[in-house]
Amino acid sequence: MLQFEDRSVELRLGETVLEALERAGIDAPSSCRSGNCQTCLHRVVEGVPPPESQVGLTKGQKALGFFLPCVCLPTSPLRITRPDDVGARRDAVIRAIDPLAPDVIRLRVDADDFAYRPGQFLELVADGDLRRHYSLASHPEDDPFLEMHIRLHENGRMSRRLGEFKPGDRLHVAGPSGTCFYEGVHQDQRLLLIGAGTGLAPLYGVLRDALKRGHLGPIRLYHGARSRDGLYLDEELKALSRTRAHVDYRPCLLDPDAPAGGDVAATALHGEQDVKDSAIFLCGGENLVKRLKRDFFMRGVSMKNIRSDAFTPSG
Amino acid sequence: MPNLYERLGGENAVNAAVELFYRKVLADGRIAQFFDGVDIDQQIAKQKSFLTMAFGGPNNYTGADMRNAHKRLVAKGLNDSHVDAVIENLNYTLRDLGVPEKEVKEVAAIANSVRDDVLNR
Ligand SMILES: Cc1cc2nc3c(=O)[nH]c(=O)nc-3n(C[C@H](O)[C@H](O)[C@H](O)COP(=O)(O)OP(=O)(O)OC[C@H]3O[C@@H](n4cnc5c(N)ncnc54)[C@H](O)[C@@H]3O)c2cc1C
Ligand code: HEM
Ligand code: FES
């Protein structure tokens, strides 16, 4: 009836999943035990969680099987994992590594049976123990490969390793994870995508997915970079906004002399006064994402309409 | 007579109030610092717990849970004036939503009843 990872857990009549996990000696966090605080969040990987165990979660979380064990009385068999469990590692082979800018590469890898939503991220594993997260810019229905846009940091461990890799080399991928994808958005809702640097990767995935699913509302994409080279999809995005009347691409070069700060966050906050009903996606550095999330929330946007991924450095 | 939680509108009332309430808290210079640094999404879930409790709704918190949840904040200087400020913001939120004064007072009384646990005294 109930499986936690690979072990089966006894579930007594009238018992919640949380109670069953605790009785089995599994270390499961909890606090309110009444479905509000989301401390106990877990994920169903096989089976369907009862709807009352998903109340209050986002559409994206529901689509991925997240649920709250403290209010879950299963009515059918479930296999569950911890929320951050990325599953088994899979073999991947590098198909191509190409420069997009002086410090940004486009990495394409082939991996079998890797199901994902554009905008989610995966865990890239090199040499057995070097693991970093990268967002997916590719589309599973159009691209036979997984595409990532990776900024190379001068002293970064994965950055240096990626500099040595060649097509045909092997690595591993795990995941995907994250809820920054096109789900729970209305077809004619205004879509606002804001990112800096390689934060463009997930936004580009989301943009393509939105267009593929026939999104009708206006779409505005802000991409910030420190130099012109950093606007690494400039030509392609300009061409796209010429052919698609409802797509508006706003490249933002960092301008230290601008009165409001001159970065993409300041530009977008200034340009987007009426955001209440927009679906907003925010990706890139931690400071950028935090600032925009907070400011848009304070302007009246519901957190249900804000999806984000902060590229927090690991460790 | 339906209980307070039912009169307020239950879970829907909590959902209607939580973002309004949290915006007020973040805009209130007296208490905003206690909520800094924690992700807004996570905070909103915790504030749902707070509101459910203050609205007299179903919850399993004990006094000890309230002590633990706020221990870290007491170490940072949490005192009576901050509890007053939170209750004030709660009152404003409910009035914004058109909740009658009688219920506003009942909610404030529930929040006030855990003051000593929140302040770890
Ligand atoms: C959810 C998620 C999604 C991500 N998606 C992407 C993506 O699509 N593209 C991408 O390029 N990166 C992405 N990242 C960041 C990525 O996972 C790595 O943190 C990054 O590539 C650095 O790894 P490294 O091994 O090269 O550097 P590390 O060895 O981890 O770090 C070495 C040094 O580099 C510097 N450094 C590292 N990261 C940063 C930073 N962001 N800003 C400033 N200095 C830094 C620090 O000084 C650090 O001490 C994502 C992160 C997360 C959490
Ligand atoms: C008035 C009475 C109060 C009640 C009934 C109350 C209730 C709660 C509840 C139920 C939680 C969730 C606990 C959990 O599940 O982890 C919580 C968390 C929290 N409370 Fe209160 N609270 C009160 C006062 C305050 C005050 C005065 C402050 C600060 C000004 C405050 C700040 C916080 C913060 C920051 C958290 C999150 C803690 C964390 O993330 O670990 N609370 N509170
Ligand atoms: S323990 Fe709070 S939602 Fe489950």
PDB file of C-alpha atoms in Angstrom, chain B residues 60-119:
ATOM      1  CA  ASN B  60      -2.140  20.592  16.604  1.00  0.00           C
ATOM      2  CA  TYR B  61       0.236  23.167  18.057  1.00  0.00           C
ATOM      3  CA  THR B  62       1.154  22.894  21.702  1.00  0.00           C
ATOM      4  CA  GLY B  63       2.579  25.618  23.906  1.00  0.00           C
ATOM      5  CA  ALA B  64       5.946  23.924  23.541  1.00  0.00           C
ATOM      6  CA  ASP B  65       5.691  24.140  19.738  1.00  0.00           C
ATOM      7  CA  MET B  66       5.037  27.890  19.997  1.00  0.00           C
ATOM      8  CA  ARG B  67       8.034  28.274  22.286  1.00  0.00           C
ATOM      9  CA  ASN B  68      10.268  26.403  19.859  1.00  0.00           C
ATOM     10  CA  ALA B  69       9.001  28.201  16.769  1.00  0.00           C
ATOM     11  CA  HIS B  70       9.860  31.598  18.272  1.00  0.00           C
ATOM     12  CA  LYS B  71      12.944  30.771  20.370  1.00  0.00           C
ATOM     13  CA  ARG B  72      15.289  31.978  17.653  1.00  0.00           C
ATOM     14  CA  LEU B  73      13.360  35.270  17.459  1.00  0.00           C
ATOM     15  CA  VAL B  74      13.332  35.824  21.221  1.00  0.00           C
ATOM     16  CA  ALA B  75      17.118  35.496  21.115  1.00  0.00           C
ATOM     17  CA  LYS B  76      17.053  38.321  18.573  1.00  0.00           C
ATOM     18  CA  GLY B  77      15.064  40.541  20.924  1.00  0.00           C
ATOM     19  CA  LEU B  78      11.396  39.620  20.324  1.00  0.00           C
ATOM     20  CA  ASN B  79       9.259  41.272  23.023  1.00  0.00           C
ATOM     21  CA  ASP B  80       5.717  42.415  23.900  1.00  0.00           C
ATOM     22  CA  SER B  81       5.817  45.381  21.527  1.00  0.00           C
ATOM     23  CA  HIS B  82       6.380  43.014  18.593  1.00  0.00           C
ATOM     24  CA  VAL B  83       3.476  40.798  19.593  1.00  0.00           C
ATOM     25  CA  ASP B  84       1.313  43.929  19.815  1.00  0.00           C
ATOM     26  CA  ALA B  85       2.427  44.934  16.323  1.00  0.00           C
ATOM     27  CA  VAL B  86       1.584  41.509  14.872  1.00  0.00           C
ATOM     28  CA  ILE B  87      -1.883  41.597  16.453  1.00  0.00           C
ATOM     29  CA  GLU B  88      -2.399  45.136  15.158  1.00  0.00           C
ATOM     30  CA  ASN B  89      -1.574  44.010  11.595  1.00  0.00           C
ATOM     31  CA  LEU B  90      -3.912  41.092  12.049  1.00  0.00           C
ATOM     32  CA  ASN B  91      -6.717  43.459  13.065  1.00  0.00           C
ATOM     33  CA  TYR B  92      -6.115  45.707  10.037  1.00  0.00           C
ATOM     34  CA  THR B  93      -6.118  42.694   7.720  1.00  0.00           C
ATOM     35  CA  LEU B  94      -9.453  41.446   9.020  1.00  0.00           C
ATOM     36  CA  ARG B  95     -11.031  44.902   8.803  1.00  0.00           C
ATOM     37  CA  ASP B  96      -9.784  45.203   5.200  1.00  0.00           C
ATOM     38  CA  LEU B  97     -11.648  41.976   4.512  1.00  0.00           C
ATOM     39  CA  GLY B  98     -14.834  43.302   6.087  1.00  0.00           C
ATOM     40  CA  VAL B  99     -14.814  41.008   9.118  1.00  0.00           C
ATOM     41  CA  PRO B 100     -17.169  42.318  11.860  1.00  0.00           C
ATOM     42  CA  GLU B 101     -15.584  43.866  14.983  1.00  0.00           C
ATOM     43  CA  LYS B 102     -16.834  41.068  17.237  1.00  0.00           C
ATOM     44  CA  GLU B 103     -14.860  38.449  15.295  1.00  0.00           C
ATOM     45  CA  VAL B 104     -11.835  40.747  14.989  1.00  0.00           C
ATOM     46  CA  LYS B 105     -11.730  40.922  18.795  1.00  0.00           C
ATOM     47  CA  GLU B 106     -12.089  37.166  19.180  1.00  0.00           C
ATOM     48  CA  VAL B 107      -9.170  36.565  16.809  1.00  0.00           C
ATOM     49  CA  ALA B 108      -7.006  39.086  18.649  1.00  0.00           C
ATOM     50  CA  ALA B 109      -7.841  37.366  21.932  1.00  0.00           C
ATOM     51  CA  ILE B 110      -6.722  33.961  20.633  1.00  0.00           C
ATOM     52  CA  ALA B 111      -3.452  35.404  19.324  1.00  0.00           C
ATOM     53  CA  ASN B 112      -2.932  37.201  22.607  1.00  0.00           C
ATOM     54  CA  SER B 113      -3.558  34.020  24.602  1.00  0.00           C
ATOM     55  CA  VAL B 114      -0.290  32.452  23.386  1.00  0.00           C
ATOM     56  CA  ARG B 115       1.784  35.562  24.076  1.00  0.00           C
ATOM     57  CA  ASP B 116       3.739  34.015  26.961  1.00  0.00           C
ATOM     58  CA  ASP B 117       4.589  30.907  24.957  1.00  0.00           C
ATOM     59  CA  VAL B 118       5.653  32.964  21.923  1.00  0.00           C
ATOM     60  CA  LEU B 119       7.873  35.089  24.147  1.00  0.00           C
TER      61      LEU B 119
END
